[in-house]
PDB file of C-alpha atoms in Angstrom:
ATOM      1  CA  UNK A   1     -36.809  -4.078 -55.048  1.00  0.00           C
ATOM      2  CA  UNK A   2     -36.332  -7.513 -56.706  1.00  0.00           C
ATOM      3  CA  UNK A   3     -36.535  -9.123 -53.548  1.00  0.00           C
ATOM      4  CA  UNK A   4     -40.357  -7.504 -53.192  1.00  0.00           C
ATOM      5  CA  UNK A   5     -40.856  -9.126 -56.669  1.00  0.00           C
ATOM      6  CA  UNK A   6     -39.191 -12.522 -56.322  1.00  0.00           C
ATOM      7  CA  UNK A   7     -41.206 -12.677 -52.839  1.00  0.00           C
ATOM      8  CA  UNK A   8     -44.423 -11.853 -54.086  1.00  0.00           C
ATOM      9  CA  UNK A   9     -44.460 -13.623 -57.201  1.00  0.00           C
ATOM     10  CA  UNK A  10     -43.059 -17.151 -55.024  1.00  0.00           C
ATOM     11  CA  UNK A  11     -46.233 -16.666 -52.876  1.00  0.00           C
ATOM     12  CA  UNK A  12     -48.439 -15.809 -55.766  1.00  0.00           C
ATOM     13  CA  UNK A  13     -47.183 -19.007 -57.433  1.00  0.00           C
ATOM     14  CA  UNK A  14     -47.266 -21.167 -54.309  1.00  0.00           C
ATOM     15  CA  UNK A  15     -50.711 -20.369 -53.479  1.00  0.00           C
ATOM     16  CA  UNK A  16     -52.174 -20.739 -56.790  1.00  0.00           C
ATOM     17  CA  UNK A  17     -50.532 -24.176 -57.534  1.00  0.00           C
ATOM     18  CA  UNK A  18     -51.539 -25.075 -53.896  1.00  0.00           C
ATOM     19  CA  UNK A  19     -55.208 -24.616 -54.851  1.00  0.00           C
ATOM     20  CA  UNK A  20     -55.003 -26.041 -57.711  1.00  0.00           C
ATOM     21  CA  UNK A  21     -53.181 -29.149 -56.786  1.00  0.00           C
ATOM     22  CA  UNK A  22     -55.970 -29.497 -53.593  1.00  0.00           C
ATOM     23  CA  UNK A  23     -58.936 -28.297 -55.018  1.00  0.00           C
ATOM     24  CA  UNK A  24     -58.536 -29.661 -58.713  1.00  0.00           C
ATOM     25  CA  UNK A  25     -56.394 -32.183 -58.720  1.00  0.00           C
ATOM     26  CA  UNK A  26     -57.139 -33.974 -55.412  1.00  0.00           C
ATOM     27  CA  UNK A  27     -60.953 -33.223 -56.216  1.00  0.00           C
ATOM     28  CA  UNK A  28     -61.164 -31.625 -52.707  1.00  0.00           C
ATOM     29  CA  UNK A  29     -64.410 -29.998 -54.771  1.00  0.00           C
ATOM     30  CA  UNK A  30     -66.251 -32.917 -55.088  1.00  0.00           C
ATOM     31  CA  UNK A  31     -65.398 -34.721 -52.089  1.00  0.00           C
ATOM     32  CA  UNK A  32     -65.481 -31.898 -49.922  1.00  0.00           C
ATOM     33  CA  UNK A  33     -63.191 -33.266 -47.001  1.00  0.00           C
ATOM     34  CA  UNK A  34     -60.037 -34.821 -46.858  1.00  0.00           C
ATOM     35  CA  UNK A  35     -58.630 -35.891 -43.798  1.00  0.00           C
ATOM     36  CA  UNK A  36     -54.854 -35.647 -43.488  1.00  0.00           C
ATOM     37  CA  UNK A  37     -53.587 -35.324 -39.943  1.00  0.00           C
ATOM     38  CA  UNK A  38     -56.525 -35.177 -38.127  1.00  0.00           C
ATOM     39  CA  UNK A  39     -57.265 -33.135 -36.484  1.00  0.00           C
ATOM     40  CA  UNK A  40     -54.531 -31.116 -37.125  1.00  0.00           C
ATOM     41  CA  UNK A  41     -54.635 -30.817 -40.596  1.00  0.00           C
ATOM     42  CA  UNK A  42     -57.497 -31.321 -42.697  1.00  0.00           C
ATOM     43  CA  UNK A  43     -58.802 -29.914 -46.297  1.00  0.00           C
ATOM     44  CA  UNK A  44     -62.348 -29.030 -45.909  1.00  0.00           C
ATOM     45  CA  UNK A  45     -63.714 -27.256 -48.953  1.00  0.00           C
ATOM     46  CA  UNK A  46     -64.744 -23.232 -48.891  1.00  0.00           C
ATOM     47  CA  UNK A  47     -65.715 -20.569 -51.208  1.00  0.00           C
ATOM     48  CA  UNK A  48     -64.905 -17.379 -49.557  1.00  0.00           C
ATOM     49  CA  UNK A  49     -66.941 -14.129 -50.622  1.00  0.00           C
ATOM     50  CA  UNK A  50     -66.145 -11.664 -47.920  1.00  0.00           C
ATOM     51  CA  UNK A  51     -62.781 -10.917 -46.014  1.00  0.00           C
ATOM     52  CA  UNK A  52     -61.360 -13.037 -43.732  1.00  0.00           C
ATOM     53  CA  UNK A  53     -63.233 -15.522 -41.707  1.00  0.00           C
ATOM     54  CA  UNK A  54     -66.391 -14.524 -44.154  1.00  0.00           C
ATOM     55  CA  UNK A  55     -67.015 -11.815 -42.968  1.00  0.00           C
ATOM     56  CA  UNK A  56     -68.858  -8.937 -44.524  1.00  0.00           C
ATOM     57  CA  UNK A  57     -69.677 -12.444 -46.804  1.00  0.00           C
ATOM     58  CA  UNK A  58     -71.872 -10.808 -49.676  1.00  0.00           C
ATOM     59  CA  UNK A  59     -72.759 -12.648 -52.844  1.00  0.00           C
ATOM     60  CA  UNK A  60     -73.185  -9.592 -55.334  1.00  0.00           C
ATOM     61  CA  UNK A  61     -70.836  -8.289 -57.746  1.00  0.00           C
ATOM     62  CA  UNK A  62     -70.548  -5.487 -56.789  1.00  0.00           C
ATOM     63  CA  UNK A  63     -68.644  -6.311 -53.594  1.00  0.00           C
ATOM     64  CA  UNK A  64     -67.068  -8.869 -55.517  1.00  0.00           C
ATOM     65  CA  UNK A  65     -65.508  -6.228 -57.416  1.00  0.00           C
ATOM     66  CA  UNK A  66     -64.965  -3.869 -54.042  1.00  0.00           C
ATOM     67  CA  UNK A  67     -62.414  -6.156 -52.649  1.00  0.00           C
ATOM     68  CA  UNK A  68     -60.898  -6.617 -55.386  1.00  0.00           C
ATOM     69  CA  UNK A  69     -60.065  -3.136 -55.711  1.00  0.00           C
ATOM     70  CA  UNK A  70     -59.502  -2.808 -52.457  1.00  0.00           C
ATOM     71  CA  UNK A  71     -56.584  -6.113 -52.178  1.00  0.00           C
ATOM     72  CA  UNK A  72     -55.032  -3.989 -55.351  1.00  0.00           C
ATOM     73  CA  UNK A  73     -54.909  -0.478 -53.655  1.00  0.00           C
ATOM     74  CA  UNK A  74     -53.856  -2.395 -50.214  1.00  0.00           C
ATOM     75  CA  UNK A  75     -51.244  -3.541 -52.783  1.00  0.00           C
ATOM     76  CA  UNK A  76     -50.108  -0.835 -54.301  1.00  0.00           C
ATOM     77  CA  UNK A  77     -49.695   1.008 -50.750  1.00  0.00           C
ATOM     78  CA  UNK A  78     -47.411  -1.615 -49.350  1.00  0.00           C
ATOM     79  CA  UNK A  79     -45.202  -1.977 -52.465  1.00  0.00           C
ATOM     80  CA  UNK A  80     -44.931   1.908 -52.246  1.00  0.00           C
ATOM     81  CA  UNK A  81     -44.042   2.390 -48.557  1.00  0.00           C
ATOM     82  CA  UNK A  82     -41.676  -0.513 -48.496  1.00  0.00           C
ATOM     83  CA  UNK A  83     -39.962   0.469 -51.480  1.00  0.00           C
ATOM     84  CA  UNK A  84     -39.593   4.116 -50.762  1.00  0.00           C
ATOM     85  CA  UNK A  85     -39.057   4.153 -46.449  1.00  0.00           C
ATOM     86  CA  UNK A  86     -38.131   0.554 -46.191  1.00  0.00           C
ATOM     87  CA  UNK A  87     -35.755  -0.829 -48.355  1.00  0.00           C
ATOM     88  CA  UNK A  88     -34.317  -3.426 -45.967  1.00  0.00           C
ATOM     89  CA  UNK A  89     -34.791  -6.774 -47.147  1.00  0.00           C
ATOM     90  CA  UNK A  90     -36.281  -8.432 -44.607  1.00  0.00           C
ATOM     91  CA  UNK A  91     -38.845  -5.548 -45.201  1.00  0.00           C
ATOM     92  CA  UNK A  92     -38.977  -6.064 -48.531  1.00  0.00           C
ATOM     93  CA  UNK A  93     -39.510  -9.952 -48.049  1.00  0.00           C
ATOM     94  CA  UNK A  94     -42.283  -8.869 -45.959  1.00  0.00           C
ATOM     95  CA  UNK A  95     -44.382  -6.926 -48.360  1.00  0.00           C
ATOM     96  CA  UNK A  96     -43.675  -9.174 -51.311  1.00  0.00           C
ATOM     97  CA  UNK A  97     -45.694 -12.253 -49.207  1.00  0.00           C
ATOM     98  CA  UNK A  98     -47.915  -9.596 -48.081  1.00  0.00           C
ATOM     99  CA  UNK A  99     -48.657  -8.728 -51.553  1.00  0.00           C
ATOM    100  CA  UNK A 100     -48.199 -12.026 -53.478  1.00  0.00           C
ATOM    101  CA  UNK A 101     -50.811 -13.514 -51.117  1.00  0.00           C
ATOM    102  CA  UNK A 102     -53.330 -10.514 -51.589  1.00  0.00           C
ATOM    103  CA  UNK A 103     -52.414 -10.888 -55.685  1.00  0.00           C
ATOM    104  CA  UNK A 104     -53.621 -14.863 -55.117  1.00  0.00           C
ATOM    105  CA  UNK A 105     -57.227 -14.233 -53.186  1.00  0.00           C
ATOM    106  CA  UNK A 106     -57.411 -11.390 -56.445  1.00  0.00           C
ATOM    107  CA  UNK A 107     -56.557 -13.807 -59.040  1.00  0.00           C
ATOM    108  CA  UNK A 108     -59.553 -16.548 -57.416  1.00  0.00           C
ATOM    109  CA  UNK A 109     -62.468 -13.474 -56.677  1.00  0.00           C
ATOM    110  CA  UNK A 110     -61.319 -12.703 -60.967  1.00  0.00           C
ATOM    111  CA  UNK A 111     -61.401 -16.503 -62.032  1.00  0.00           C
ATOM    112  CA  UNK A 112     -64.011 -17.810 -59.489  1.00  0.00           C
ATOM    113  CA  UNK A 113     -65.903 -15.259 -58.330  1.00  0.00           C
ATOM    114  CA  UNK A 114     -64.931 -16.407 -54.677  1.00  0.00           C
ATOM    115  CA  UNK A 115     -61.732 -16.780 -52.781  1.00  0.00           C
ATOM    116  CA  UNK A 116     -60.781 -20.704 -52.857  1.00  0.00           C
ATOM    117  CA  UNK A 117     -60.505 -21.889 -48.880  1.00  0.00           C
ATOM    118  CA  UNK A 118     -58.992 -25.299 -48.043  1.00  0.00           C
ATOM    119  CA  UNK A 119     -56.945 -25.587 -45.174  1.00  0.00           C
ATOM    120  CA  UNK A 120     -58.657 -26.255 -41.684  1.00  0.00           C
ATOM    121  CA  UNK A 121     -56.431 -26.565 -38.477  1.00  0.00           C
ATOM    122  CA  UNK A 122     -57.506 -27.704 -34.902  1.00  0.00           C
ATOM    123  CA  UNK A 123     -55.703 -28.459 -31.957  1.00  0.00           C
ATOM    124  CA  UNK A 124     -56.209 -29.480 -28.227  1.00  0.00           C
ATOM    125  CA  UNK A 125     -59.593 -30.320 -28.369  1.00  0.00           C
ATOM    126  CA  UNK A 126     -60.554 -27.133 -29.986  1.00  0.00           C
ATOM    127  CA  UNK A 127     -62.646 -27.593 -33.373  1.00  0.00           C
ATOM    128  CA  UNK A 128     -62.049 -24.775 -35.468  1.00  0.00           C
ATOM    129  CA  UNK A 129     -64.654 -24.218 -38.043  1.00  0.00           C
ATOM    130  CA  UNK A 130     -63.068 -21.891 -40.480  1.00  0.00           C
ATOM    131  CA  UNK A 131     -61.077 -22.760 -43.447  1.00  0.00           C
ATOM    132  CA  UNK A 132     -58.138 -20.367 -45.175  1.00  0.00           C
ATOM    133  CA  UNK A 133     -55.473 -21.050 -47.817  1.00  0.00           C
ATOM    134  CA  UNK A 134     -51.351 -20.661 -47.968  1.00  0.00           C
ATOM    135  CA  UNK A 135     -52.602 -16.562 -49.392  1.00  0.00           C
ATOM    136  CA  UNK A 136     -54.012 -15.894 -45.985  1.00  0.00           C
ATOM    137  CA  UNK A 137     -51.042 -17.294 -44.488  1.00  0.00           C
ATOM    138  CA  UNK A 138     -48.550 -14.962 -46.341  1.00  0.00           C
ATOM    139  CA  UNK A 139     -50.460 -12.074 -46.230  1.00  0.00           C
ATOM    140  CA  UNK A 140     -50.756 -12.717 -42.282  1.00  0.00           C
ATOM    141  CA  UNK A 141     -46.997 -13.630 -42.282  1.00  0.00           C
ATOM    142  CA  UNK A 142     -46.268 -10.864 -44.633  1.00  0.00           C
ATOM    143  CA  UNK A 143     -48.122  -8.210 -42.382  1.00  0.00           C
ATOM    144  CA  UNK A 144     -46.658  -9.131 -39.059  1.00  0.00           C
ATOM    145  CA  UNK A 145     -42.913  -8.870 -40.775  1.00  0.00           C
ATOM    146  CA  UNK A 146     -43.956  -5.290 -41.537  1.00  0.00           C
ATOM    147  CA  UNK A 147     -44.986  -4.763 -38.246  1.00  0.00           C
ATOM    148  CA  UNK A 148     -42.453  -6.031 -36.395  1.00  0.00           C
ATOM    149  CA  UNK A 149     -39.226  -5.463 -38.611  1.00  0.00           C
ATOM    150  CA  UNK A 150     -40.127  -1.622 -39.102  1.00  0.00           C
ATOM    151  CA  UNK A 151     -37.297   0.379 -37.505  1.00  0.00           C
ATOM    152  CA  UNK A 152     -40.040   3.304 -37.350  1.00  0.00           C
ATOM    153  CA  UNK A 153     -36.674   5.086 -39.055  1.00  0.00           C
ATOM    154  CA  UNK A 154     -36.763   6.146 -43.123  1.00  0.00           C
ATOM    155  CA  UNK A 155     -34.281   4.594 -45.013  1.00  0.00           C
ATOM    156  CA  UNK A 156     -31.249   7.316 -45.252  1.00  0.00           C
ATOM    157  CA  UNK A 157     -31.916   8.207 -48.682  1.00  0.00           C
ATOM    158  CA  UNK A 158     -35.602   8.762 -49.162  1.00  0.00           C
ATOM    159  CA  UNK A 159     -36.228  12.244 -50.225  1.00  0.00           C
TER     160      UNK A 159
END
């Protein structure tokens, strides 16, 4: 269980530090664009009031609180599922990454009313218009880990 907590806490902390450093300390909120290694890596300021890629984008308090509640419910479900049925180290770490990323975006919604996004990556002549953050990376990596490393069997001591 400690691996779940540590990986989740690390993901949450890294996400929040990265957002503070890039958006506030590097002043991306004012500059709006910082080309880091164009076109592969750029910082572009974004305020996401919806889910991934701005889907279900809405500027209402109701949608904000529904997305917070949804993220918290998913986080609780993942913690319960992983700790009850899949206590292997890789599954605990994957679950922690997913939950830590989700909580990072919840913190943004609570503090700002939206999720701060700043990463933009393009390659090979394709211009990606979307921005994301490290919480999104952790959510994606955690979800992939939970899918790939799930053996489909319960742990032996599960009731």
